[in-house]
C-alpha positions as CSV (number, residue, x, y, z in Angstrom):
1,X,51.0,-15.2,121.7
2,X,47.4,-13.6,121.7
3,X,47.5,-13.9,125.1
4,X,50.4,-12.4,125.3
5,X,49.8,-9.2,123.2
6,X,46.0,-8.7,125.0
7,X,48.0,-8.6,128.4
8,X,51.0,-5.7,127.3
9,X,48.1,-3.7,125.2
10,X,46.0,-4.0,128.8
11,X,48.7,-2.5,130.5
12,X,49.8,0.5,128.1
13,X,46.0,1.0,128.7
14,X,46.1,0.7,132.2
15,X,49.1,3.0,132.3
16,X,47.9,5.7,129.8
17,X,44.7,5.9,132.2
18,X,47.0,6.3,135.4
19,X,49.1,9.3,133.6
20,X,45.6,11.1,133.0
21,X,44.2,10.7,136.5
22,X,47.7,12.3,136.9
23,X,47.3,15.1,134.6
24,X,44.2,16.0,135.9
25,X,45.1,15.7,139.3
26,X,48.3,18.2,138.6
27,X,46.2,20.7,136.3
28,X,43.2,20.7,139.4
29,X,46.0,21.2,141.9
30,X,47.9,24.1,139.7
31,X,44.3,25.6,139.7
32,X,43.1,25.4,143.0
33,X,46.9,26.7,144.1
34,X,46.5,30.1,142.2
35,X,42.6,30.7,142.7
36,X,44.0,30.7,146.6
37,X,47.2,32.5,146.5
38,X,46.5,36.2,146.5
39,X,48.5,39.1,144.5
40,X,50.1,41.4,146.8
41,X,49.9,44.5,144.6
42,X,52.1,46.2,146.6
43,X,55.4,44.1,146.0
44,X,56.8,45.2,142.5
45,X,60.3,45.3,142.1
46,X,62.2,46.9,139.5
47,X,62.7,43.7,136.7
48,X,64.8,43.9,133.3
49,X,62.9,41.8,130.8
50,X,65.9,40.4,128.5
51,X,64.4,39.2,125.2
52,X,67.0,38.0,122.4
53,X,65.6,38.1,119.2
54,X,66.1,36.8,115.7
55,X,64.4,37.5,112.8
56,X,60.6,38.2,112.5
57,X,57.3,35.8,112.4
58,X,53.8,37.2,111.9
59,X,53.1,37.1,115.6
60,X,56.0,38.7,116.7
61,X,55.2,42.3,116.7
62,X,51.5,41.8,118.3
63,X,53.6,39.7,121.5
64,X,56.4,42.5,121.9
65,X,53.6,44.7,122.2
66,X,51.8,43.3,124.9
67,X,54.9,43.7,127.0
68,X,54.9,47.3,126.7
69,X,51.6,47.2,128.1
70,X,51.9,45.8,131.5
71,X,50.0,47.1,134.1
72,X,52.8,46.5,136.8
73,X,53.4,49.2,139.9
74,X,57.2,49.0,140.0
75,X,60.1,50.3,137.3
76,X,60.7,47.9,134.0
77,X,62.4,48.0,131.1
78,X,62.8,45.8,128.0
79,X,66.1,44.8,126.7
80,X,66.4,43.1,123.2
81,X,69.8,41.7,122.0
82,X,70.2,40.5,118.2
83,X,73.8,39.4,116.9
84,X,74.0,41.7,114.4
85,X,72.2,45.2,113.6
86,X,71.4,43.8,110.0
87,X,68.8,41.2,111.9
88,X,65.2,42.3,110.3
89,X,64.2,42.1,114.3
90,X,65.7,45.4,114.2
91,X,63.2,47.2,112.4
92,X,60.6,45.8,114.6
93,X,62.3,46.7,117.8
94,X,62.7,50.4,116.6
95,X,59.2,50.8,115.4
96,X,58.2,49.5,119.1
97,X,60.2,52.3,120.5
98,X,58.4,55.0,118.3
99,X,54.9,53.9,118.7
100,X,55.6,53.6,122.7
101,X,57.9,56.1,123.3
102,X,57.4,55.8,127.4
103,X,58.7,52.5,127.8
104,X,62.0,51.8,128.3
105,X,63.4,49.9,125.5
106,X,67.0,49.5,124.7
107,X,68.7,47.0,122.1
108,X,72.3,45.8,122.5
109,X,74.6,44.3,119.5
110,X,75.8,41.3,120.8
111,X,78.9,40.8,119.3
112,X,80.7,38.3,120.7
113,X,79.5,34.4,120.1
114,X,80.2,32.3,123.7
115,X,79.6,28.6,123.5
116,X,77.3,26.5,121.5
117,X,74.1,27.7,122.3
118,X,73.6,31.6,120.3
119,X,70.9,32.2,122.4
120,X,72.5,32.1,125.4
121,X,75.3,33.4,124.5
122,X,73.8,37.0,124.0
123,X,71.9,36.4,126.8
124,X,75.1,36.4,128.6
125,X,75.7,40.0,127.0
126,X,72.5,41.5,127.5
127,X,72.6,40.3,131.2
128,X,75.6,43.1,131.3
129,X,73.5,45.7,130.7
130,X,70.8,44.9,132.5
131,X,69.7,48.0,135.2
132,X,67.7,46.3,137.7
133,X,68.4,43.2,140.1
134,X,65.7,40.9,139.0
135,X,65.3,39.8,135.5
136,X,63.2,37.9,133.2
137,X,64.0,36.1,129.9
138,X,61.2,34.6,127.8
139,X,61.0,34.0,123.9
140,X,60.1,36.5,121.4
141,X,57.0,34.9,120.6
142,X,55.2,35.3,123.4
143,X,52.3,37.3,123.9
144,X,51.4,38.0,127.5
145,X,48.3,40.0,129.7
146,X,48.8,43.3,131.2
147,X,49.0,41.2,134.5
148,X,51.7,39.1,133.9
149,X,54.5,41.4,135.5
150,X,52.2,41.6,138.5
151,X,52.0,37.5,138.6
152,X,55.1,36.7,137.9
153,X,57.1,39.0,140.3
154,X,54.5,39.1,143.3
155,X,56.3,35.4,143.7
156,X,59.5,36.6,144.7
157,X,57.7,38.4,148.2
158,X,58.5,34.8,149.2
159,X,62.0,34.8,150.1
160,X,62.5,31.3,149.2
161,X,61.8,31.6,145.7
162,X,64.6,32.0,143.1
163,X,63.2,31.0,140.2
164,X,59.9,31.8,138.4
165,X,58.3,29.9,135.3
166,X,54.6,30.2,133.8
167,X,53.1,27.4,132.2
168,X,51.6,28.6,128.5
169,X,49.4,27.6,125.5
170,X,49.4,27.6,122.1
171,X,48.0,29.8,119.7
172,X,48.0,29.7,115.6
173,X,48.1,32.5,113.2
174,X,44.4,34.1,112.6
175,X,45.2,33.3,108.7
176,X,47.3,33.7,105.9
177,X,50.2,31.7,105.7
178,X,51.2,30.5,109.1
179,X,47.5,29.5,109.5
180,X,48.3,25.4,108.7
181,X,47.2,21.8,109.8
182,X,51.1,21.4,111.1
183,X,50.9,24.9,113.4
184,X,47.0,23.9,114.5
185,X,48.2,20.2,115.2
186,X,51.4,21.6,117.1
187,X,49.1,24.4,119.2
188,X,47.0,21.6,119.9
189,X,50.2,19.7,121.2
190,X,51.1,21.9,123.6
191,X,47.7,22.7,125.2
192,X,46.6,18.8,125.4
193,X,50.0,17.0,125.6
194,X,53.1,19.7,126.7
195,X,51.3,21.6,129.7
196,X,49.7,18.1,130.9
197,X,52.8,17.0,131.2
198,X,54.9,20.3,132.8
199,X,51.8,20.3,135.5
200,X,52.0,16.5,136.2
201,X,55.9,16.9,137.2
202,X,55.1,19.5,139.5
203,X,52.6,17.6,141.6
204,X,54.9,14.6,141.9
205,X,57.7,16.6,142.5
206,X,56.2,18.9,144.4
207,X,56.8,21.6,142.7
208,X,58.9,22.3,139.1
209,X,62.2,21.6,138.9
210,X,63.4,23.1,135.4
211,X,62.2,26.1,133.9
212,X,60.1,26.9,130.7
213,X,61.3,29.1,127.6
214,X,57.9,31.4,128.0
215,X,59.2,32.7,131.4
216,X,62.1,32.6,133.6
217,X,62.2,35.5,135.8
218,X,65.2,35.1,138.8
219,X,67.6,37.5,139.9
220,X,71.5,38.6,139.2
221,X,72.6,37.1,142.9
222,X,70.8,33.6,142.5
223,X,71.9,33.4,139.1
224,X,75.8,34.1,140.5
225,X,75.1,31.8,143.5
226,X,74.1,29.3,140.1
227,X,77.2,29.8,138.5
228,X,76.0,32.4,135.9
229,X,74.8,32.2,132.4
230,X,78.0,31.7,131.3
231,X,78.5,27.6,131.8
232,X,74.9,27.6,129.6
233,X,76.2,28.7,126.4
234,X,77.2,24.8,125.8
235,X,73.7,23.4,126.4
236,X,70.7,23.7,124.0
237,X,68.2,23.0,126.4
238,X,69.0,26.2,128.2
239,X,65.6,27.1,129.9
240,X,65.9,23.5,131.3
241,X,69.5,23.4,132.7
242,X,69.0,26.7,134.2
243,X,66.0,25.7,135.8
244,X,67.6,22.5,137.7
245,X,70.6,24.9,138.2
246,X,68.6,27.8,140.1
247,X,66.5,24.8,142.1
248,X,69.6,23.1,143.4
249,X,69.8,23.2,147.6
250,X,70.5,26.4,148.9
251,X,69.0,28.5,146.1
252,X,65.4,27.5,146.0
């Protein structure tokens, strides 16, 4: 029986050691790849950014802000979509339109609820009213570099792309409240164990094949060539499914 244990412990050993050769080996390649590609500053094209909210955290206000900062040659606006008009997010989105009143933000009442997933759902609305042919959703929570319009839409130059994601790390509240072992132990997660993992995938697949909630910038023909938004209101891992969706042969 000893014998027996010593020899399965060795190998869960052996095998954690193999997936962190693997990590490292992903996280060096993802770093290598983007110290080489270059950023074509003159490919912007005009992008929606389609952020559904609800509610409002202490880091909210400071990550909606950095998208009205964005540094990006090319036309973008910012589209917010709440169910209802009573959503405290409201406030928030309004006082973002007063303190920057030359960005272009609009918010849409999304009314009707589609599916299972709510998120979704009033993407599926907001996608309506979007102005521009590409579009990016990511999560109300994330705070982003005046660069990251430039990044993230220089990909599509390539006209094989159809998909965009971004890898991300965690941060904690600088005090108060939110600053606790549970949010310090769940930004430590993500940085040592989540994007590890996301990079690992894409060297052995060579490449990713699912997207991430922090970005997913495509356009309004792949995502019709997909199938729309429409068949995602039943699925709660939404970012993923629409990721393997937009990958699929033909699109990618």
């Amino acid at each position: 029986m000893a014998i027996t244990i010593e020899a399965i412990t060795t190998l869960l050993t052996l095998a954690g050691l193999a997936y962190l050769l693997l990590a490292l080996w992903g996280s060096r390649d993802f770093a290598h790849y983007w110290r080489r590609k270059g950023v074509d500053a003159g490919f912007a094209p005009d992008v929606t950014i389609l952020k559904p909210v609800k509610g409002v955290d202490q880091r909210m206000y400071a990550g909606l802000v950095s998208h009205c900062r964005q540094q990006y040659a090319g036309n973008f606006e910012i589209v917010f979509g709440v169910s209802s008009l009573d959503d405290p997010a409201v406030g928030e989105i309004e006082r973002l339109q007063a303190e920057f009143p030359a960005c272009a933000i609009r918010l849409v009442e999304c009314r009707e609820r589609l599916g299972t997933s709510g998120k979704v759902s009033n993407l599926v609305q907001m996608l309506r009213e979007a102005r521009y042919e590409h579009v990016l959703i990511n999560d109300s929570d994330i705070r982003v570099s005046p660069q990251y319009l430039t990044r993230v839409m220089q990909c599509f130059s390539d006209a094989k792309v159809g998909m965009v994601t971004a890898p991300y790390v965690g941060r904690t509240a600088e005090g108060g409240s939110g600053l606790t072992v549970w949010s310090r132990l769940e930004a430590l997660g993500i940085s040592t164990d989540f994007l590890p993992g996301v990079l690992t995938a894409r060297k052995l697949e060579g490449g990713i094949r699912f997207g991430l909630g922090s970005t997913l910038a495509t356009s309004k023909s792949v995502l019709a060539k997909a199938g729309g938004l429409e068949p995602l209101t039943e699925y709660l891992a939404d970012d993923y499914e629409m990721g393997a969706r937009v990958a699929g042969p033909g699109i990618v």
